[in-house]
Amino acid sequence: MAYWYDVEKKEVVESDRGMFHGKLMGPYDTPEQARNALETAAQRTAQWDKDNEKWDNG
C-alpha cells in the first residue's frame, strides 16, 4: 500500500495505484511519512540549498 499527502485537502490518501491527479506528494511507505511530507520537503530543500552554496563557493 502507498500513501500520498494531498496538499490542497491537507490529508493523507491511501492507494494501491499511482496517484497523479491533484496536488499530491508521494508515494510514501507509511501514513506518518505522508503526514510529514511538507516538513520533509522543506528539510531537503534547505539541505540542497546548503549543498549548492558550498558547490558555488568551492
JSON list of C-alpha atoms in Angstrom, two decimals:
[
{"chain": "A", "resi": 1, "resn": "MET", "atom": "CA", "xyz": [0.00, 0.00, 0.00]},
{"chain": "A", "resi": 2, "resn": "ALA", "atom": "CA", "xyz": [1.24, 3.50, -0.79]},
{"chain": "A", "resi": 3, "resn": "TYR", "atom": "CA", "xyz": [0.38, 6.76, 0.96]},
{"chain": "A", "resi": 4, "resn": "TRP", "atom": "CA", "xyz": [0.23, 10.23, -0.52]},
{"chain": "A", "resi": 5, "resn": "TYR", "atom": "CA", "xyz": [-0.16, 13.69, 1.00]},
{"chain": "A", "resi": 6, "resn": "ASP", "atom": "CA", "xyz": [-2.87, 15.84, -0.60]},
{"chain": "A", "resi": 7, "resn": "VAL", "atom": "CA", "xyz": [-1.57, 19.41, -0.32]},
{"chain": "A", "resi": 8, "resn": "GLU", "atom": "CA", "xyz": [-4.96, 21.01, -1.11]},
{"chain": "A", "resi": 9, "resn": "LYS", "atom": "CA", "xyz": [-7.01, 18.94, 1.35]},
{"chain": "A", "resi": 10, "resn": "LYS", "atom": "CA", "xyz": [-4.16, 18.60, 3.87]},
{"chain": "A", "resi": 11, "resn": "GLU", "atom": "CA", "xyz": [-4.81, 14.92, 4.37]},
{"chain": "A", "resi": 12, "resn": "VAL", "atom": "CA", "xyz": [-3.21, 11.53, 3.76]},
{"chain": "A", "resi": 13, "resn": "VAL", "atom": "CA", "xyz": [-4.56, 9.45, 0.88]},
{"chain": "A", "resi": 14, "resn": "GLU", "atom": "CA", "xyz": [-4.09, 5.67, 0.70]},
{"chain": "A", "resi": 15, "resn": "SER", "atom": "CA", "xyz": [-3.96, 3.92, -2.67]},
{"chain": "A", "resi": 16, "resn": "ASP", "atom": "CA", "xyz": [-2.57, 0.80, -4.34]},
{"chain": "A", "resi": 17, "resn": "ARG", "atom": "CA", "xyz": [-2.38, 2.64, -7.66]},
{"chain": "A", "resi": 18, "resn": "GLY", "atom": "CA", "xyz": [-0.26, 5.58, -8.69]},
{"chain": "A", "resi": 19, "resn": "MET", "atom": "CA", "xyz": [-1.97, 8.87, -7.90]},
{"chain": "A", "resi": 20, "resn": "PHE", "atom": "CA", "xyz": [-1.30, 11.54, -10.47]},
{"chain": "A", "resi": 21, "resn": "HIS", "atom": "CA", "xyz": [-4.19, 13.94, -10.03]},
{"chain": "A", "resi": 22, "resn": "GLY", "atom": "CA", "xyz": [-4.48, 16.94, -7.77]},
{"chain": "A", "resi": 23, "resn": "LYS", "atom": "CA", "xyz": [-1.61, 18.26, -5.73]},
{"chain": "A", "resi": 24, "resn": "LEU", "atom": "CA", "xyz": [-0.16, 15.13, -4.20]},
{"chain": "A", "resi": 25, "resn": "MET", "atom": "CA", "xyz": [3.23, 14.38, -2.71]},
{"chain": "A", "resi": 26, "resn": "GLY", "atom": "CA", "xyz": [4.47, 10.83, -2.57]},
{"chain": "A", "resi": 27, "resn": "PRO", "atom": "CA", "xyz": [4.34, 7.95, -2.62]},
{"chain": "A", "resi": 28, "resn": "TYR", "atom": "CA", "xyz": [5.35, 7.17, 0.94]},
{"chain": "A", "resi": 29, "resn": "ASP", "atom": "CA", "xyz": [5.60, 3.84, 2.72]},
{"chain": "A", "resi": 30, "resn": "THR", "atom": "CA", "xyz": [3.66, 4.87, 5.82]},
{"chain": "A", "resi": 31, "resn": "PRO", "atom": "CA", "xyz": [0.86, 7.31, 6.70]},
{"chain": "A", "resi": 32, "resn": "GLU", "atom": "CA", "xyz": [3.27, 9.04, 9.11]},
{"chain": "A", "resi": 33, "resn": "GLN", "atom": "CA", "xyz": [5.77, 9.72, 6.32]},
{"chain": "A", "resi": 34, "resn": "ALA", "atom": "CA", "xyz": [2.98, 11.11, 4.16]},
{"chain": "A", "resi": 35, "resn": "ARG", "atom": "CA", "xyz": [1.73, 13.34, 7.01]},
{"chain": "A", "resi": 36, "resn": "ASN", "atom": "CA", "xyz": [5.23, 14.79, 7.30]},
{"chain": "A", "resi": 37, "resn": "ALA", "atom": "CA", "xyz": [5.64, 15.37, 3.55]},
{"chain": "A", "resi": 38, "resn": "LEU", "atom": "CA", "xyz": [5.81, 19.17, 3.75]},
{"chain": "A", "resi": 39, "resn": "GLU", "atom": "CA", "xyz": [8.32, 19.14, 6.60]},
{"chain": "A", "resi": 40, "resn": "THR", "atom": "CA", "xyz": [10.45, 16.54, 4.82]},
{"chain": "A", "resi": 41, "resn": "ALA", "atom": "CA", "xyz": [10.40, 18.58, 1.62]},
{"chain": "A", "resi": 42, "resn": "ALA", "atom": "CA", "xyz": [11.40, 21.74, 3.50]},
{"chain": "A", "resi": 43, "resn": "GLN", "atom": "CA", "xyz": [14.32, 19.95, 5.20]},
{"chain": "A", "resi": 44, "resn": "ARG", "atom": "CA", "xyz": [15.54, 18.51, 1.90]},
{"chain": "A", "resi": 45, "resn": "THR", "atom": "CA", "xyz": [15.28, 21.87, 0.17]},
{"chain": "A", "resi": 46, "resn": "ALA", "atom": "CA", "xyz": [17.28, 23.54, 2.96]},
{"chain": "A", "resi": 47, "resn": "GLN", "atom": "CA", "xyz": [19.97, 20.87, 2.67]},
{"chain": "A", "resi": 48, "resn": "TRP", "atom": "CA", "xyz": [20.10, 21.21, -1.13]},
{"chain": "A", "resi": 49, "resn": "ASP", "atom": "CA", "xyz": [20.43, 24.99, -0.75]},
{"chain": "A", "resi": 50, "resn": "LYS", "atom": "CA", "xyz": [23.41, 24.48, 1.60]},
{"chain": "A", "resi": 51, "resn": "ASP", "atom": "CA", "xyz": [24.96, 21.96, -0.78]},
{"chain": "A", "resi": 52, "resn": "ASN", "atom": "CA", "xyz": [24.51, 24.33, -3.72]},
{"chain": "A", "resi": 53, "resn": "GLU", "atom": "CA", "xyz": [26.11, 27.19, -1.80]},
{"chain": "A", "resi": 54, "resn": "LYS", "atom": "CA", "xyz": [29.14, 25.01, -0.99]},
{"chain": "A", "resi": 55, "resn": "TRP", "atom": "CA", "xyz": [29.36, 23.95, -4.64]},
{"chain": "A", "resi": 56, "resn": "ASP", "atom": "CA", "xyz": [29.06, 27.52, -5.93]},
{"chain": "A", "resi": 57, "resn": "ASN", "atom": "CA", "xyz": [31.65, 28.88, -3.48]},
{"chain": "A", "resi": 58, "resn": "GLY", "atom": "CA", "xyz": [34.06, 25.98, -3.96]}
]
